[in-house]
Short mmCIF file of C-alpha atoms in Angstrom, two decimals:
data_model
loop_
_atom_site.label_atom_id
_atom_site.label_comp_id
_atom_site.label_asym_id
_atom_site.label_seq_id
_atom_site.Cartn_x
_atom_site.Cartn_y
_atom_site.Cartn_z
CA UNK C 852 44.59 -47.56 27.74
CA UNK C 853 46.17 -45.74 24.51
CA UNK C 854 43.55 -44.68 21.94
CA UNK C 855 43.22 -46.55 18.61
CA UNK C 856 43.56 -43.63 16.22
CA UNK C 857 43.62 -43.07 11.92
CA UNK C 858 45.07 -40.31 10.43
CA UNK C 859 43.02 -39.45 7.68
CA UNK C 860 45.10 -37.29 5.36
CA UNK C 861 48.75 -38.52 6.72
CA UNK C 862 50.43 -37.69 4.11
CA UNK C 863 50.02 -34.00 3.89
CA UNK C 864 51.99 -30.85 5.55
CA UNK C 865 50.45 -31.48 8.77
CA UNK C 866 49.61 -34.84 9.02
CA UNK C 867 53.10 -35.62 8.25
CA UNK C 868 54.48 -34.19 11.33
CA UNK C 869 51.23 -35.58 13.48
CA UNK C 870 51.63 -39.31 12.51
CA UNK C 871 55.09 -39.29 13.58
CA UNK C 872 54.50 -37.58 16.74
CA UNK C 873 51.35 -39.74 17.81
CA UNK C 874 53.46 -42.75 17.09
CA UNK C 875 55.99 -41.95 19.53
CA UNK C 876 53.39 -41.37 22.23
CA UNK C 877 50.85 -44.04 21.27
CA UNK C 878 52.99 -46.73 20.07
CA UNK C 879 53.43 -47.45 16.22
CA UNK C 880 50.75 -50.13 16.43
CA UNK C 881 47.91 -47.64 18.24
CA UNK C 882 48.11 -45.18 15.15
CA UNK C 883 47.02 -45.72 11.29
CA UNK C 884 47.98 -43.26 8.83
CA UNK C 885 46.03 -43.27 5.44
CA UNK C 886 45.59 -40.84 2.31
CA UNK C 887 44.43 -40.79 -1.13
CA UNK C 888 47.69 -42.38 -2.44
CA UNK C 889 50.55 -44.66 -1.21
CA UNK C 890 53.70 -42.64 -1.54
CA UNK C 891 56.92 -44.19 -0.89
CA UNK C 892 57.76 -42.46 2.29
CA UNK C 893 58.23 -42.09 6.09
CA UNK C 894 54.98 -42.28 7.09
CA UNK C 895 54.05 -45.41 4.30
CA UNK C 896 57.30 -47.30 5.37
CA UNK C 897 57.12 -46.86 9.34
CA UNK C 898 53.69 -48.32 10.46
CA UNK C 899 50.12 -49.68 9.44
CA UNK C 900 49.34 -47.24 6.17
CA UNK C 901 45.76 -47.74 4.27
CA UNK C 902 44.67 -46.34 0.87
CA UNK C 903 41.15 -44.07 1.51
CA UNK C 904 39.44 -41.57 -0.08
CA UNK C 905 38.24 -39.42 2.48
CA UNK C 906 34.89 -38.67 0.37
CA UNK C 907 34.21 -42.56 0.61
CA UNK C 908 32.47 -43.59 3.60
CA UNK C 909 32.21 -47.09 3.45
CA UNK C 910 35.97 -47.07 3.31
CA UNK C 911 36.56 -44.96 6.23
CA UNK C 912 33.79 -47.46 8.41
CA UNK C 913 35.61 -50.05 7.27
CA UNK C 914 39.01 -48.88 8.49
CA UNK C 915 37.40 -47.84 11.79
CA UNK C 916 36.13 -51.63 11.81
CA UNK C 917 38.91 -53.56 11.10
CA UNK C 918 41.44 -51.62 13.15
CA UNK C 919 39.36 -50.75 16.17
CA UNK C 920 39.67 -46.74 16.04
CA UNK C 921 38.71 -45.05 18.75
CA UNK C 922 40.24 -41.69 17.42
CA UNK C 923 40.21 -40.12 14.19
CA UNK C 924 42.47 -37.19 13.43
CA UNK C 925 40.79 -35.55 9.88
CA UNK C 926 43.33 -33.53 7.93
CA UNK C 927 42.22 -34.17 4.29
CA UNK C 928 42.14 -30.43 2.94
CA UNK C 929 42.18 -28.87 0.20
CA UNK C 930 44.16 -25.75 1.16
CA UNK C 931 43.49 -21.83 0.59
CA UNK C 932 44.46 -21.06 -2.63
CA UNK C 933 44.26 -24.37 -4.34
CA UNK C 934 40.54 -24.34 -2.88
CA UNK C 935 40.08 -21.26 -5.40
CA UNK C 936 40.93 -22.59 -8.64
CA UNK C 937 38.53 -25.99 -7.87
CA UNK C 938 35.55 -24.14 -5.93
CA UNK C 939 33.35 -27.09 -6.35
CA UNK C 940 35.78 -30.41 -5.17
CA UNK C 941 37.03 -27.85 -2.57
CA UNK C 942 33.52 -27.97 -0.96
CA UNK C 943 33.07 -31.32 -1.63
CA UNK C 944 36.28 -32.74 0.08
CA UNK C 945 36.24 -30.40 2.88
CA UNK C 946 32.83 -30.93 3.75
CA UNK C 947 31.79 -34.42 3.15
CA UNK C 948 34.84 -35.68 4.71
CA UNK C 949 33.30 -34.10 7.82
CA UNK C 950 30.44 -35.49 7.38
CA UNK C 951 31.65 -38.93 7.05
CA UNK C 952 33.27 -38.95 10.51
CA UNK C 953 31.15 -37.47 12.33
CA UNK C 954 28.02 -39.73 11.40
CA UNK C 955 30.47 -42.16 12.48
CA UNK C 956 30.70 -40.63 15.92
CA UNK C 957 27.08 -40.01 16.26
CA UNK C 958 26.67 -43.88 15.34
CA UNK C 959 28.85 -44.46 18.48
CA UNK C 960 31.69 -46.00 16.19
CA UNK C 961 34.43 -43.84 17.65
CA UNK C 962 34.69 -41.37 20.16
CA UNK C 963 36.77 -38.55 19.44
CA UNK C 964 37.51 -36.47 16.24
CA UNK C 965 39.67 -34.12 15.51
CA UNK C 966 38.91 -31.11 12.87
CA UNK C 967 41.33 -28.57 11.89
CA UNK C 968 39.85 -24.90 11.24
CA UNK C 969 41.71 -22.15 10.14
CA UNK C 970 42.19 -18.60 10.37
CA UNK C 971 40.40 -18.43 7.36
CA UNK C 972 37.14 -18.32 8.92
CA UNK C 973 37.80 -14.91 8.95
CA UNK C 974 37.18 -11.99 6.39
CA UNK C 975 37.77 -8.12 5.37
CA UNK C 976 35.01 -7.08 7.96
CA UNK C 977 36.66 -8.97 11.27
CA UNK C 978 38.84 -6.94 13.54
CA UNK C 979 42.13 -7.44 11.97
CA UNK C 980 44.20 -6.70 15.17
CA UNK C 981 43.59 -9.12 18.23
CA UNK C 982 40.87 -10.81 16.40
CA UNK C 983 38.76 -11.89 19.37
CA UNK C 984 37.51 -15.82 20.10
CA UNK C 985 33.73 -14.66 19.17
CA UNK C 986 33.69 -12.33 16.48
CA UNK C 987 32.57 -11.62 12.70
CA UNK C 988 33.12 -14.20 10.65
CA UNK C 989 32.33 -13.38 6.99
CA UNK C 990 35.09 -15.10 5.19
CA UNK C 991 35.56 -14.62 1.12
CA UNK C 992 37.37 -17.69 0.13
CA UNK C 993 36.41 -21.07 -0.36
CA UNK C 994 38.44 -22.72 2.05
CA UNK C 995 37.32 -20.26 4.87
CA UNK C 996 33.23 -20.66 3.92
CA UNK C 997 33.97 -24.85 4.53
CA UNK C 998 35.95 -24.17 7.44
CA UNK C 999 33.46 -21.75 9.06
CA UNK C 1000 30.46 -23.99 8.00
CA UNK C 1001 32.56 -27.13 9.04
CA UNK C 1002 32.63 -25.24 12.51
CA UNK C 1003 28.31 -24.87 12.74
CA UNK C 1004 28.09 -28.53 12.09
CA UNK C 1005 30.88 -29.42 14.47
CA UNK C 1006 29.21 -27.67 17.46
CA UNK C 1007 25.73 -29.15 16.37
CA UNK C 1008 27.19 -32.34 16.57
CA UNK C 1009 28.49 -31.86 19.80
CA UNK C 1010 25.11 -30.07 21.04
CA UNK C 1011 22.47 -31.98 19.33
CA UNK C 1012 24.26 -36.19 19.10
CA UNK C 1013 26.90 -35.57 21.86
CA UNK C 1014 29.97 -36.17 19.28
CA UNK C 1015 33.68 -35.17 21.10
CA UNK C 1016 34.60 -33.43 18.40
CA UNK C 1017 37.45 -30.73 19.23
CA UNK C 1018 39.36 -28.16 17.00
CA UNK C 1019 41.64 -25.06 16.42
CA UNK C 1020 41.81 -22.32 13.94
CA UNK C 1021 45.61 -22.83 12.50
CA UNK C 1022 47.05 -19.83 11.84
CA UNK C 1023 50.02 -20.38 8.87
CA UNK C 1024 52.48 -23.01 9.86
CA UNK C 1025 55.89 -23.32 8.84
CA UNK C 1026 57.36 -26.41 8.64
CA UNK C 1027 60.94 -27.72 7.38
CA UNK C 1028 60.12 -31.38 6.77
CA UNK C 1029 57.14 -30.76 4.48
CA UNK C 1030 57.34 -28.74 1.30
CA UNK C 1031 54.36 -26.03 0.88
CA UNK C 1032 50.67 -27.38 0.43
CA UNK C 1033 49.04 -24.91 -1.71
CA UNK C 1034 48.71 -22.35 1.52
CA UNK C 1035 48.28 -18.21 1.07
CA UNK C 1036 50.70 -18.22 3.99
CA UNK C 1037 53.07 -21.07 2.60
CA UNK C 1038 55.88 -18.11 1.33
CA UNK C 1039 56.75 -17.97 4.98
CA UNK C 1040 57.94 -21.75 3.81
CA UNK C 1041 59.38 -21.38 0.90
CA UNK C 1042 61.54 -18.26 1.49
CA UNK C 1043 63.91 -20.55 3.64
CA UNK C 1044 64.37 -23.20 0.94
CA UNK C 1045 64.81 -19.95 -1.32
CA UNK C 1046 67.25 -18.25 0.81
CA UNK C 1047 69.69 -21.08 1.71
CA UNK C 1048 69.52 -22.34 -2.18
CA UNK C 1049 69.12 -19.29 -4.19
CA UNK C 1050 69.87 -16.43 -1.57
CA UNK C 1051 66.88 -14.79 -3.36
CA UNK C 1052 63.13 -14.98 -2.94
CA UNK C 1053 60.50 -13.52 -5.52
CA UNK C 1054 57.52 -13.05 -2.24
CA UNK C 1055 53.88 -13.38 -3.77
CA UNK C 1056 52.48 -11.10 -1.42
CA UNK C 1057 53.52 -7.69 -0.42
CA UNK C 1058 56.33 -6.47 1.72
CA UNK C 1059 53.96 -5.35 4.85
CA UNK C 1060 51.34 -8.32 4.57
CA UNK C 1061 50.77 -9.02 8.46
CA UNK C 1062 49.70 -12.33 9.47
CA UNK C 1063 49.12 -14.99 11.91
CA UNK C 1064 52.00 -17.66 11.73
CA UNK C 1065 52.57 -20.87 14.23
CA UNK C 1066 55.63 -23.00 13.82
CA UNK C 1067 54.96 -26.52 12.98
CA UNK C 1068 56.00 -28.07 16.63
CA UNK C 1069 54.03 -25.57 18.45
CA UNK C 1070 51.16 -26.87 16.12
CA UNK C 1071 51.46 -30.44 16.77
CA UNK C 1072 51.42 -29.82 20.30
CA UNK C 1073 48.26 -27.96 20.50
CA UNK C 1074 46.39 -30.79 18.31
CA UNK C 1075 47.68 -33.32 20.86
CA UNK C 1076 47.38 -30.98 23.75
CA UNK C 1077 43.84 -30.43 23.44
CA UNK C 1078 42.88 -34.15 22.40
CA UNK C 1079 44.36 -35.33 25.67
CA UNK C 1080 42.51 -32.57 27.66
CA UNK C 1081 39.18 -34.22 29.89
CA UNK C 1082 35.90 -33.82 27.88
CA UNK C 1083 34.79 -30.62 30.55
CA UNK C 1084 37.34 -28.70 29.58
CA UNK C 1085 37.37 -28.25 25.93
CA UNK C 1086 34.20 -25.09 26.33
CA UNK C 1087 33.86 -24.41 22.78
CA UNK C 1088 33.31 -26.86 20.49
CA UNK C 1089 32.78 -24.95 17.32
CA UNK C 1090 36.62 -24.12 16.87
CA UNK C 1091 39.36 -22.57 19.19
CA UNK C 1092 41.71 -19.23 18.11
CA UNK C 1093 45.26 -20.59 18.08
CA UNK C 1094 48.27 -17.79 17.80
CA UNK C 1095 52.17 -17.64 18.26
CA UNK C 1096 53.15 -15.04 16.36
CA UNK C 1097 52.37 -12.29 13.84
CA UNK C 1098 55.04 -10.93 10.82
CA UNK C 1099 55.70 -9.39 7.85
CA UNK C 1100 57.20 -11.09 4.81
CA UNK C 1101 59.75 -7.79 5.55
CA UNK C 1102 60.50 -9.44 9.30
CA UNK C 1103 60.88 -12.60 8.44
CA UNK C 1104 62.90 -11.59 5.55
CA UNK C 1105 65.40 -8.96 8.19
CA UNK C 1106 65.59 -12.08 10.44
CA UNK C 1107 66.61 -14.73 7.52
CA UNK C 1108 69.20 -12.05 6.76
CA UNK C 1109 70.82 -12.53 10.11
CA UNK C 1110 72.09 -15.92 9.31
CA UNK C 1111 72.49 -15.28 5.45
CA UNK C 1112 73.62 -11.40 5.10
CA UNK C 1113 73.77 -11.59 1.39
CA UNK C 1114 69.92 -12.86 1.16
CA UNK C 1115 67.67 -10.70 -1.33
CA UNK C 1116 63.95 -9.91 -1.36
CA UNK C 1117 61.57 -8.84 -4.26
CA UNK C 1118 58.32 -8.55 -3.48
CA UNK C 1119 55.54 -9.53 -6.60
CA UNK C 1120 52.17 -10.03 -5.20
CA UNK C 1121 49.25 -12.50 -7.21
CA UNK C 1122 45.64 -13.44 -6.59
CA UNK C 1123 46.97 -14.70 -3.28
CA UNK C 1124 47.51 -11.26 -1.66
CA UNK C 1125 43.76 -10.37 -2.31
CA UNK C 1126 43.32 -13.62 0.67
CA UNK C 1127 45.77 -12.34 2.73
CA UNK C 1128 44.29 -9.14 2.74
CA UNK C 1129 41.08 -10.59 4.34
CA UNK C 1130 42.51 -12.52 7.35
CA UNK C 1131 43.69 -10.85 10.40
CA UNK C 1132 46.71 -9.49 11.28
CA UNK C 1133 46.82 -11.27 14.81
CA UNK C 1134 44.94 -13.88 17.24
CA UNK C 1135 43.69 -13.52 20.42
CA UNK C 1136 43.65 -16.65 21.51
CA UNK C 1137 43.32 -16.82 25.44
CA UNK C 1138 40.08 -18.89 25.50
CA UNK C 1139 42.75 -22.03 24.01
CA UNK C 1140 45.49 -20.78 27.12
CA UNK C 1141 43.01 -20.24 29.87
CA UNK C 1142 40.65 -23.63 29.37
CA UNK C 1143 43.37 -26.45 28.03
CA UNK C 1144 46.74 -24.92 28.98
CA UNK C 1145 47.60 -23.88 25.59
CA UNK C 1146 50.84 -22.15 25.54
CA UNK C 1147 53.54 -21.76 22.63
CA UNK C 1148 57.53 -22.09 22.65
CA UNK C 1149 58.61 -20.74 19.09
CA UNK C 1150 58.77 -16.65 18.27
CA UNK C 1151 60.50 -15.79 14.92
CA UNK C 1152 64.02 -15.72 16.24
CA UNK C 1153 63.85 -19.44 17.41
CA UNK C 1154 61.93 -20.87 14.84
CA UNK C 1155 64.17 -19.39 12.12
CA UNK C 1156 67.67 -20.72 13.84
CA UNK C 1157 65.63 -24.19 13.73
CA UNK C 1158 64.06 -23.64 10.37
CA UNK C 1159 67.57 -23.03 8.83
CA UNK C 1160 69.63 -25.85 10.39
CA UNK C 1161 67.17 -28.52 9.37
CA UNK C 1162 67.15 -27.49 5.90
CA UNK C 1163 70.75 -26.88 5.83
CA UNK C 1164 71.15 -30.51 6.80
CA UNK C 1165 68.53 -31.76 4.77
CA UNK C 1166 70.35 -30.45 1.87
CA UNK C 1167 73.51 -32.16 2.71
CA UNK C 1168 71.91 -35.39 2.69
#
């Protein structure tokens, strides 16, 4: 029998990409997409869409209520650096949300949640290279203190109420159907819109800034990948390391220039760099591989080739 399942946050970089893909495997009818706003899109115009605020409980019950969810998929975020300028809603969104469904799992109302981490769980004092499954985790940004304390209440959940709650740490994803959502690693976006309009790209972050990155597919895969794996499987319940790829805005930049040879760099890094500089360089993620099959298909060659054609016919449209 297909899970009954709301997307909470649909409308965002991720969720975009998710509700379409759970809709082609569940059936349009099985899956409700919802956000704080009804846009006139995709993902509004090609199923069952509902207005929530993620912060509002009642609402959320009520959706759960009236359209039978078994599953709820929680991507309302507020991102990395838009988390710094608005420490306080930041908190609030991120955590409450969290909150919210799982008192509604612990209430028996559904059964399964999914909760997206993030890299930035980690900070300046982790292991930057290979960052292992269980390490330090002393992050210095808002986003990464709710994600890491969003990861304590998860497994408590799960130890203490029995919830099936299951997550990942994203690294960055790049994505060519979604425009940038306030991300440190979102440049590794932008610099293909950049490069196929412009040829140029003014980078925010400097020229050997190594970091975790995950193309968007590979991403919706391991969401769906490890919400379909049996309960006994899924060991850790606090938050999985997730990895594809490391690079430099320099390698992605040499690899762009492959398919555009007249594309230019400049490198001008903000208050963003400061964040980068505290996440790790890559992911050792072979706890995800060896307990749900995790495994990725994009490196920076592929994804690039893909990243370029869709935009170039995006643009043509």
């Amino acid at each position: 029998m297909n899970p009954k399942i709301l997307i909470i946050g649909a409308c965002g970089q991720i969720g975009t990409e998710l509700t379409h893909k759970l809709r082609q495997l569940y059936g349009t009818e099985n899956v409700v997409a919802s956000d704080i706003r009804k846009l006139n899109n995709d993902i509004v115009n090609s199923g069952t869409f509902e207005v929530v605020n993620a912060l509002d409980f009642n609402q959320i019950e009520h959706l759960v209520e009236v359209h039978h969810i078994t599953d709820i998929y929680l991507m309302a975020a507020l991102l990395s650096a838009t988390a710094e300028k608005n420490p306080a809603f930041a908190w609030d969104l991120n955590m409450n949300s969290l909150f919210h469904v799982l008192n509604l799992a612990k209430a028996n109302k559904i059964k399964k949640i999914f909760w997206p981490s993030s890299i930035a769980v980690f900070g300046p004092t982790t292991p930057n290279e290979n960052t292992p499954q269980f390490t330090i985790t002393e992050p210095s940004t808002v986003y990464g203190i709710s994600k890491l304390s969003g990861e304590r209440w998860c497994e408590y959940y799960h130890t203490h109420f029995g919830v099936d709650v299951r997550s990942v740490r994203y690294p960055g994803l790049i994505s060519w159907s979604t425009p940038p959502g306030g991300g440190t690693t979102d440049y590794a976006v932008d610099i293909y819109h950049k490069a196929l309009i412009y040829k140029k790209y003014e980078c925010f972050l400097s020229s050997e800034t190594k970091m975790p990155m995950m193309y968007m597919d590979d991403a919706i895969d391991a969401t769906i990948r490890i919400m379909q794996a049996p309960s006994e499987q899924i060991k850790i319940r606090s938050s999985y390391n997730l990895a594809a790829m490391s690079f430099t805005p320099t390698q992605i930049a040499a690899e762009i220039k492959k398919n555009i040879p007249d594309f230019t760099v400049s490198f001008i890094p903000d208050f963003r760099q400061k964040i980068a500089d505290s996440w790790p360089a890559s992911i050792d993620d072979s706890r995800a591989r060896e307990d749900w099959n995790w495994h990725h298909e994009f490196n920076l060659e592929s994804m690039t080739l893909e990243m370029l054609q869709h935009l170039e016919d995006s643009h043509k449209k």
